[in-house]
Coordinates of C-alpha atoms in Angstrom, one line a residue:
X1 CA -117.3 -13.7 83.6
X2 CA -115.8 -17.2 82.7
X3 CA -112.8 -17.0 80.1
X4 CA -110.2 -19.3 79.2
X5 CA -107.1 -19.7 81.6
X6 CA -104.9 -16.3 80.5
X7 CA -102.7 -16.6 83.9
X8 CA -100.1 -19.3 83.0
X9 CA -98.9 -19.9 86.3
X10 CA -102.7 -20.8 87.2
X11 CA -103.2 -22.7 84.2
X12 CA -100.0 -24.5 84.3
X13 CA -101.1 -25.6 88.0
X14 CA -104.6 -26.5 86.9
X15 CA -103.6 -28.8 84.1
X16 CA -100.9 -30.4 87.1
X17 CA -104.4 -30.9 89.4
X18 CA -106.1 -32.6 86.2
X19 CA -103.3 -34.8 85.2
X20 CA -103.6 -36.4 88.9
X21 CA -107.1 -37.4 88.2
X22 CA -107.0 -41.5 86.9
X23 CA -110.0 -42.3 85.0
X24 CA -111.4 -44.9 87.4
X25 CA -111.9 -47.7 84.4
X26 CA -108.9 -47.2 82.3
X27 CA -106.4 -45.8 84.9
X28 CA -105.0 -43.9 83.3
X29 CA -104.8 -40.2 83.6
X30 CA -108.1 -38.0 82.0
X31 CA -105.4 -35.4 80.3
X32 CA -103.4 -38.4 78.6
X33 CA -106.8 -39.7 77.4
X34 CA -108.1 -36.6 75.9
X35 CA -111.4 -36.0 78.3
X36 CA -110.7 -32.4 79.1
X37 CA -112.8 -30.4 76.8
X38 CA -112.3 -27.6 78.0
X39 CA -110.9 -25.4 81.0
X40 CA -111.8 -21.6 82.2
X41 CA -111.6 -19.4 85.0
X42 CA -113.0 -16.7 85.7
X43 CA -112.1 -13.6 88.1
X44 CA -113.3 -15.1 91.4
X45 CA -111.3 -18.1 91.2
X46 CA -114.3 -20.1 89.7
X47 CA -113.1 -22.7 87.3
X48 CA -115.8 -24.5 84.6
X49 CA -114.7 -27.9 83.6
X50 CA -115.7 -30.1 80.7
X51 CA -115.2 -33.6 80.9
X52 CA -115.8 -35.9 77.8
X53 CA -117.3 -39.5 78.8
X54 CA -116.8 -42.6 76.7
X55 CA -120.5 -43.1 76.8
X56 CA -123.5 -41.8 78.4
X57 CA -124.1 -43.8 81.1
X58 CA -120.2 -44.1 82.1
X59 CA -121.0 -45.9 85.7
X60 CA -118.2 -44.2 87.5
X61 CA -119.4 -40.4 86.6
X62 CA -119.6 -39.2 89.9
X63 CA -116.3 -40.4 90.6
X64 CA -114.9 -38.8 87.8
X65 CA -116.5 -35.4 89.1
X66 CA -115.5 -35.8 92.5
X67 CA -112.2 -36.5 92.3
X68 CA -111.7 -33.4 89.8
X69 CA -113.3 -31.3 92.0
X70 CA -110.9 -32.6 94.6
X71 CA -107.9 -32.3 92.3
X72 CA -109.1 -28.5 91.5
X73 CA -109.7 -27.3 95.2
X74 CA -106.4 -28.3 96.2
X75 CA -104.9 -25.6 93.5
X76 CA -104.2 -22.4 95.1
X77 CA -106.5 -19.4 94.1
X78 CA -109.5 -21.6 93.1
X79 CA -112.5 -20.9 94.8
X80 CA -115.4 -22.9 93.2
X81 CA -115.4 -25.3 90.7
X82 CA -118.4 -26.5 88.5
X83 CA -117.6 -30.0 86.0
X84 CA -119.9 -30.3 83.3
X85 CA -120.0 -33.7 82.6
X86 CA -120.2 -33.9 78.6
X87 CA -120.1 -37.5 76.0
X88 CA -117.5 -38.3 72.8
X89 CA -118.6 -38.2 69.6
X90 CA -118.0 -41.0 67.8
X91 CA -115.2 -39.5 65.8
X92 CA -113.6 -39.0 69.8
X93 CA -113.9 -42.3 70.7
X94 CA -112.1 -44.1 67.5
X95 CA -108.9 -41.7 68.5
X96 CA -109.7 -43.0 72.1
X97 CA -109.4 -46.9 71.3
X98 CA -106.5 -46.2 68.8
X99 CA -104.6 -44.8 71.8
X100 CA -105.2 -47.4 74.0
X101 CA -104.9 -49.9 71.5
X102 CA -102.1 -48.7 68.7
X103 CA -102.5 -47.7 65.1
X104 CA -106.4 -48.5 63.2
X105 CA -107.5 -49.6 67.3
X106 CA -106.4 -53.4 65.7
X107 CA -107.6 -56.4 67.7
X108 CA -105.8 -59.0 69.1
X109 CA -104.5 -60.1 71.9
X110 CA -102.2 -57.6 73.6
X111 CA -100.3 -60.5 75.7
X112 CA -99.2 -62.3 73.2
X113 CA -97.1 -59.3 71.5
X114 CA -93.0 -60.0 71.4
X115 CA -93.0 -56.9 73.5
X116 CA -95.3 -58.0 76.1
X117 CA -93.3 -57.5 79.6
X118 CA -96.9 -59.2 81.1
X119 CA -96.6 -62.6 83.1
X120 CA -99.4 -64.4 82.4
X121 CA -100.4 -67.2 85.6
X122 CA -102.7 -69.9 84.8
X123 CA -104.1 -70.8 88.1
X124 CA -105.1 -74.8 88.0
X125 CA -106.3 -77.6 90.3
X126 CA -107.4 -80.7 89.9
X127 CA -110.7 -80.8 91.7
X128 CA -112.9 -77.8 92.9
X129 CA -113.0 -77.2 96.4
X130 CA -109.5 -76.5 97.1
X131 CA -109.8 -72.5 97.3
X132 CA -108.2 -71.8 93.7
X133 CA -109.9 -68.9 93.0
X134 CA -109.3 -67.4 96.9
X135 CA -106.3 -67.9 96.1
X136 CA -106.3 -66.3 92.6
X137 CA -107.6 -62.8 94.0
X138 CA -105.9 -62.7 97.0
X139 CA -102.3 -62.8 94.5
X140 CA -103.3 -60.9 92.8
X141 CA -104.7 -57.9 95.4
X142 CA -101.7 -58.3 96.8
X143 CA -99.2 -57.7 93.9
X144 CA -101.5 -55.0 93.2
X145 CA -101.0 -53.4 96.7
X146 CA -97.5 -53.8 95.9
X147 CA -97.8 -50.8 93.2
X148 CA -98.2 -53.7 90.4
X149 CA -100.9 -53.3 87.5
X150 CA -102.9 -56.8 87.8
X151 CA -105.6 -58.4 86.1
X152 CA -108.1 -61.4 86.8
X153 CA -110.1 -63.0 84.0
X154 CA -112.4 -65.3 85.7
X155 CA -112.4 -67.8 83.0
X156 CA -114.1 -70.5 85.1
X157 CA -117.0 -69.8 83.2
X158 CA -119.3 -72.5 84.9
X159 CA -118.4 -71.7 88.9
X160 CA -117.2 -68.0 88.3
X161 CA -116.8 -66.6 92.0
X162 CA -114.4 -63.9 91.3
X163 CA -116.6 -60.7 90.9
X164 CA -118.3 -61.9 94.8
X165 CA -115.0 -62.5 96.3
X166 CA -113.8 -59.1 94.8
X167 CA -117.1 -57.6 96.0
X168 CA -117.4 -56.1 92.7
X169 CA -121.5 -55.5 91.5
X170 CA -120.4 -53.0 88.6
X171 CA -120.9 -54.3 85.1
X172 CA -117.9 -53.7 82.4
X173 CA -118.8 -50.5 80.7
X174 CA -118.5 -51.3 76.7
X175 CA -117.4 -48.3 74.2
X176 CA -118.3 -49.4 71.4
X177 CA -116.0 -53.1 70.7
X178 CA -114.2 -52.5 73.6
X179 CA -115.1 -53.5 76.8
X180 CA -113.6 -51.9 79.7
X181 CA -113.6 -54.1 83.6
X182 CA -114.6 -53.1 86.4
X183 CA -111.6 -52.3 89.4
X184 CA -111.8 -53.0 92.8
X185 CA -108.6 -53.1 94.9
X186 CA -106.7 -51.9 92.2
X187 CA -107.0 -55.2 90.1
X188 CA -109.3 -54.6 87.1
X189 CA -111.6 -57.6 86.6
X190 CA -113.1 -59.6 84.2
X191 CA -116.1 -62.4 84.3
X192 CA -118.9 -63.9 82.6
X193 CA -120.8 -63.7 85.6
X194 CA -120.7 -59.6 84.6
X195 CA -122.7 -60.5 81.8
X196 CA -125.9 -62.9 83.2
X197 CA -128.9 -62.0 84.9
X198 CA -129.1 -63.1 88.8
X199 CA -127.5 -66.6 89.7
X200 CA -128.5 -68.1 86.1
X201 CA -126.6 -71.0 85.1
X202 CA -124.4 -71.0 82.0
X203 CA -124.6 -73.8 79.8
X204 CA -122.2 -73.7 77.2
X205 CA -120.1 -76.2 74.9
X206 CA -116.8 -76.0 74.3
X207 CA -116.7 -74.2 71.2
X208 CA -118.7 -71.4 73.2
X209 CA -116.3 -71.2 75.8
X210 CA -113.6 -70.9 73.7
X211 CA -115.3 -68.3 72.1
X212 CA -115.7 -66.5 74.9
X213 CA -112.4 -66.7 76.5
X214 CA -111.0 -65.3 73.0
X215 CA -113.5 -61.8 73.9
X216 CA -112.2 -61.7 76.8
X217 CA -108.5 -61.9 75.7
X218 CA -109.0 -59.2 72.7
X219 CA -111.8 -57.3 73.7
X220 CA -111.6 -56.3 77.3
X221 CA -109.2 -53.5 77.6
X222 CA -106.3 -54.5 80.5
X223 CA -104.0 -52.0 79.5
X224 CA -100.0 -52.0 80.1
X225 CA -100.4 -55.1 82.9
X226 CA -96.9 -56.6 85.1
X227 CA -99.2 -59.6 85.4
X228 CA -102.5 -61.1 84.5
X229 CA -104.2 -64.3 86.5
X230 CA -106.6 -66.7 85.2
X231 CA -108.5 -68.4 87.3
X232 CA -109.0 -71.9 85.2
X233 CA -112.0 -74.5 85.8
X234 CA -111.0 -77.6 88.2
X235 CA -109.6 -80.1 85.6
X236 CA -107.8 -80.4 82.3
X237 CA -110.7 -79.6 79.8
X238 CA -112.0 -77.2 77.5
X239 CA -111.0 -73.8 78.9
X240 CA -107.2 -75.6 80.1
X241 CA -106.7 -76.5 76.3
X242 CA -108.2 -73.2 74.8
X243 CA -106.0 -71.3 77.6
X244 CA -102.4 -73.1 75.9
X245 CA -103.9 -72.0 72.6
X246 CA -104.8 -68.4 73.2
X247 CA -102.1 -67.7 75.6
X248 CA -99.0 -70.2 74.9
X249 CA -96.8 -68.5 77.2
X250 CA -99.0 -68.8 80.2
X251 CA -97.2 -70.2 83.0
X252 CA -99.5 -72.6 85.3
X253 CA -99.8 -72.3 88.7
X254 CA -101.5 -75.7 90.6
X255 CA -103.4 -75.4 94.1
X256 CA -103.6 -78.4 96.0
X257 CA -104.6 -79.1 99.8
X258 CA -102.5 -81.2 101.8
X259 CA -104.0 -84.6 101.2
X260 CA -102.4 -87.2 99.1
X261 CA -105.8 -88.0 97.1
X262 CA -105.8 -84.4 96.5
X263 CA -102.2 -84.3 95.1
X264 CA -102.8 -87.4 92.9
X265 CA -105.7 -85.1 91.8
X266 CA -104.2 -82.3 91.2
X267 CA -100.5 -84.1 88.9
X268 CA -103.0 -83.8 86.6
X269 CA -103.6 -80.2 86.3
X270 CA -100.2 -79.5 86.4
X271 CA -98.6 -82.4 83.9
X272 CA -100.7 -80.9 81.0
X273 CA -97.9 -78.9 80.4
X274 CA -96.1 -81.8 79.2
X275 CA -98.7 -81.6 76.0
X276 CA -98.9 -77.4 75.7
X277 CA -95.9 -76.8 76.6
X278 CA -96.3 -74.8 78.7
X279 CA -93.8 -73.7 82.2
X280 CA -95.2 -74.7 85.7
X281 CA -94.6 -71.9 87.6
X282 CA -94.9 -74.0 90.8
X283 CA -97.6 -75.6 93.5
X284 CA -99.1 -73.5 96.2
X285 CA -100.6 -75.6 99.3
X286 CA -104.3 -74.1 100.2
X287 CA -105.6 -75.4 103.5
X288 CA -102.3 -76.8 105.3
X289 CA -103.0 -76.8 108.7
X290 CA -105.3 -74.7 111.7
X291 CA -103.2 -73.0 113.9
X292 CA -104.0 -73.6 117.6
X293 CA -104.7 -71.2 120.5
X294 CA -101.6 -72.5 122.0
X295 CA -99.5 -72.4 119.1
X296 CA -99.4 -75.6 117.9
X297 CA -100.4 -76.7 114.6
X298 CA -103.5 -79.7 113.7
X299 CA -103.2 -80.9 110.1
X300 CA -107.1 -81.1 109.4
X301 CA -106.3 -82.5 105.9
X302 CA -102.9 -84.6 106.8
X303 CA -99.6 -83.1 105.4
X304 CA -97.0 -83.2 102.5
X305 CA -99.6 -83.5 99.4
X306 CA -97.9 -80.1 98.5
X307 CA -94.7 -81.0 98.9
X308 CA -95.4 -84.9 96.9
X309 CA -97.1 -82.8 93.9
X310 CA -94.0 -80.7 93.8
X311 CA -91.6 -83.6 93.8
X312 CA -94.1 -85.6 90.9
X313 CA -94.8 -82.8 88.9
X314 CA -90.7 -82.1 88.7
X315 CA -90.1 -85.3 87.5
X316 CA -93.2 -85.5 84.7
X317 CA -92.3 -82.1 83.4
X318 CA -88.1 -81.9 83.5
X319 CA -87.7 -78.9 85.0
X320 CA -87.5 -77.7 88.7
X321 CA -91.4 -77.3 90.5
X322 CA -91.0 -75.3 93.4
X323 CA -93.1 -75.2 96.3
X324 CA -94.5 -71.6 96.7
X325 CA -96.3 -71.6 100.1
X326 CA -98.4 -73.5 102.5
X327 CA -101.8 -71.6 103.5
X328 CA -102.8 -72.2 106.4
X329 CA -106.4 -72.7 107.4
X330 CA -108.2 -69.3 109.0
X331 CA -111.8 -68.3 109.1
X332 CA -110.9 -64.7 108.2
X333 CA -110.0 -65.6 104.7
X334 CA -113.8 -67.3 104.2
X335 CA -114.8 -64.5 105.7
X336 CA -113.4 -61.9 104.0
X337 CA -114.3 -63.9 100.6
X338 CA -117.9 -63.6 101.7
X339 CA -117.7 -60.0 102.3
X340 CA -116.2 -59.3 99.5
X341 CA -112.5 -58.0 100.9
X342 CA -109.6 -60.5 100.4
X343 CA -107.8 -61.3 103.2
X344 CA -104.5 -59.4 102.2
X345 CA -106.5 -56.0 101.6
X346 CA -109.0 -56.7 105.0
X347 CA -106.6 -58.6 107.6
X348 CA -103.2 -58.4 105.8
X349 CA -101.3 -59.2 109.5
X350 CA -103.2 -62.6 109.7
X351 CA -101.0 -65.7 108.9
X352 CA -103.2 -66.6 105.8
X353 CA -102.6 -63.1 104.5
X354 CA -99.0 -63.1 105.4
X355 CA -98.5 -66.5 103.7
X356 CA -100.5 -65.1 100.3
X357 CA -98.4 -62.2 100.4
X358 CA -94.9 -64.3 100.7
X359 CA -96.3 -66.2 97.2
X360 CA -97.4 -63.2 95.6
X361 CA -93.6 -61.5 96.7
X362 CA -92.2 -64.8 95.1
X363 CA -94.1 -64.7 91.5
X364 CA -93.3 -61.0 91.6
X365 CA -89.7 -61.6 91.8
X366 CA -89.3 -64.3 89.0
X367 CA -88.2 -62.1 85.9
X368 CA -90.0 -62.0 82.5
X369 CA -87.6 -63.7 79.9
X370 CA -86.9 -61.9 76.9
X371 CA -86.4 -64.3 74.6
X372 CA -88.0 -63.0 71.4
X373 CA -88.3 -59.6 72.2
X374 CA -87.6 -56.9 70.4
X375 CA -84.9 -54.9 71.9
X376 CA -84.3 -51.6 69.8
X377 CA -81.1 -52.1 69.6
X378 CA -79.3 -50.9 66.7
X379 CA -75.4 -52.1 65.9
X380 CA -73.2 -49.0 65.7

């Protein structure tokens, strides 16, 4: 016989088990979110749990069950449990997206709120082919193996590469007008190449990608982020100007390689803050030099384009440019893009990864201003 939890030391350790188990797509715990339908026990130590779904083909429902099962065997006394995997009614789901998303589950977008603690990076180059968006996941994996909540929207809508070098396949899982990304290494993720069929081209005007970078900005559910990365097109076009529109506080981040051509290139990408804006958060050098078996170092691409950008880009925008880091060439960090695993997540002792990691540790430490925040403060 199966009743409702009467023990209260056995409940009270049951509900603890739950509230441990992070819904995989909104990370956040399946108590707080109001899945738990129901919970009973009965004599032998056999617990029944009901676990409400945002929708009926929730992608990550044998996660869900495992890791509650997992959560529930660790709680002395239980000997079995059973998780009946259940879906919201519609009436659960509209008190769903109004908890995530505030009072009347209102639109918008979340990182633009005076109370947004979120640093937004813009990450820019002037030509493709430099490694911006290695770059862009492997910040951002490593701020998030830092404990940091991180997002990615892959906003180079024509070469999107994020969701391969993530290794994510999973397609966002939409409840209703809110989309939820997929997570992989603890970044949650965000790309039109989610939404087409195969290796189909997208060919879009720039109304359209405006458009779409807007959806992605209100409609994709991030949650609380410390930081959110956008990997930009190569360039200053469409998607640069519809990123100072959407998200004006966006601070730009410009990957170069070490060649002067490439830094000429690249002033570009960085100086259009002079017209948004916008901060530049600094320069980060991809591709500065192949280390050597015997320790020495051969600049493949020449040297000082990072170091030139920084210098140019500090003059056209009157305010200090730093320098963030030089990356060094290593076949590991291809690799691991081909694979699927970021460098810092698959070889974080490598000097690639080590050198991500010091940029990532650097961006981390800058603080959010609060200049037009609300405080709470009341005068006494």
């Amino acid at each position: 016989m199966s009743t409702p939890i009467a023990n209260s030391q056995l409940a009270e350790a049951i509900n603890n088990a739950l509230a441990t188990v992070i819904d995989p797509e909104l990370r956040r715990p399946i108590t707080e979110l109001g899945m738990v339908d129901s919970v009973s026990v009965s004599d032998d130590g056999r617990v029944r749990l009901a676990v409400l779904l945002t929708i009926a083909g929730c992608p990550l429902r044998d996660t869900i069950t495992s890791d509650s099962e997992k959560a529930l065997f660790a709680v002395p006394g239980v000997t079995a449990v059973d998780v009946d995997l259940k879906v919201m009614s519609q009436a659960q789901r509209d008190a769903l997206k109004e908890k995530l998303r505030g009072p009347g589950g209102q639109r918008g977008i979340p990182f633009n709120q005076p109370d947004s603690l979120t640093k937004v990076f813009a990450v820019a180059s002037g030509k493709g082919g430099v490694g911006k968006s290695s770059v862009t996941v492997n910040l951002a994996c490593a701020l998030a193996a830092q404990g940091l909540r991180v997002g990615i929207v892959d906003a180079d809508v024509y070469g999107f590469s994020v969701p391969g070098l993530m290794g994510i396949t999973q397609a966002p899982t939409r409840v209703d007008d809110m989309i939820l990304p997929p997570v992989a290494y603890g970044v949650k993720v965000i790309s039109i190449g989610m939404f087409v069929t195969g290796n189909q081209p997208v060919a879009w005007r720039g109304p359209m990608l405006h458009r779409a970078l807007e959806q992605f900005l209100t409609d994709v559910y991030f949650g609380d982020l410390d930081a959110l990365f956008l990997d930009l097109p190569p360039g200053t076009g469409d998607i640069a100007i519809s990123v100072a529109q959407l998200l004006p506080k966006a601070e730009i981040l410009v990957v170069t390689t070490p060649q002067a051509a490439a830094a000429d290139v690249a002033e570009r990408a960085g100086a259009i803050a002079t017209q948004t804006g916008q901060k530049v958060a600094g320069v980060i050098e991809n591709m500065s030099y192949l280390e050597m078996p015997d320790g020495g170092r051969m600049e493949l691409f020449g040297s000082g384009g990072g170091a030139v950008l920084t210098e140019r880009l500090t003059a056209t925008v009157g305010a200090d440019v730093p320098l963030l880091g030089q990356i060094p060439l290593d076949i590991q960090l291809r690799e691991g893009g081909d694979a699927g695993v970021p460098i810092v997540i698959g070889q974080p002792g490598t000097p690639a990864a080590e050198s991500l990691a010091g940029i990532a540790a650097r961006l981390a430490a800058v603080p959010r201003g609060l200049a037009g925040m609300k405080l709470g403060l009341q005068p006494r």
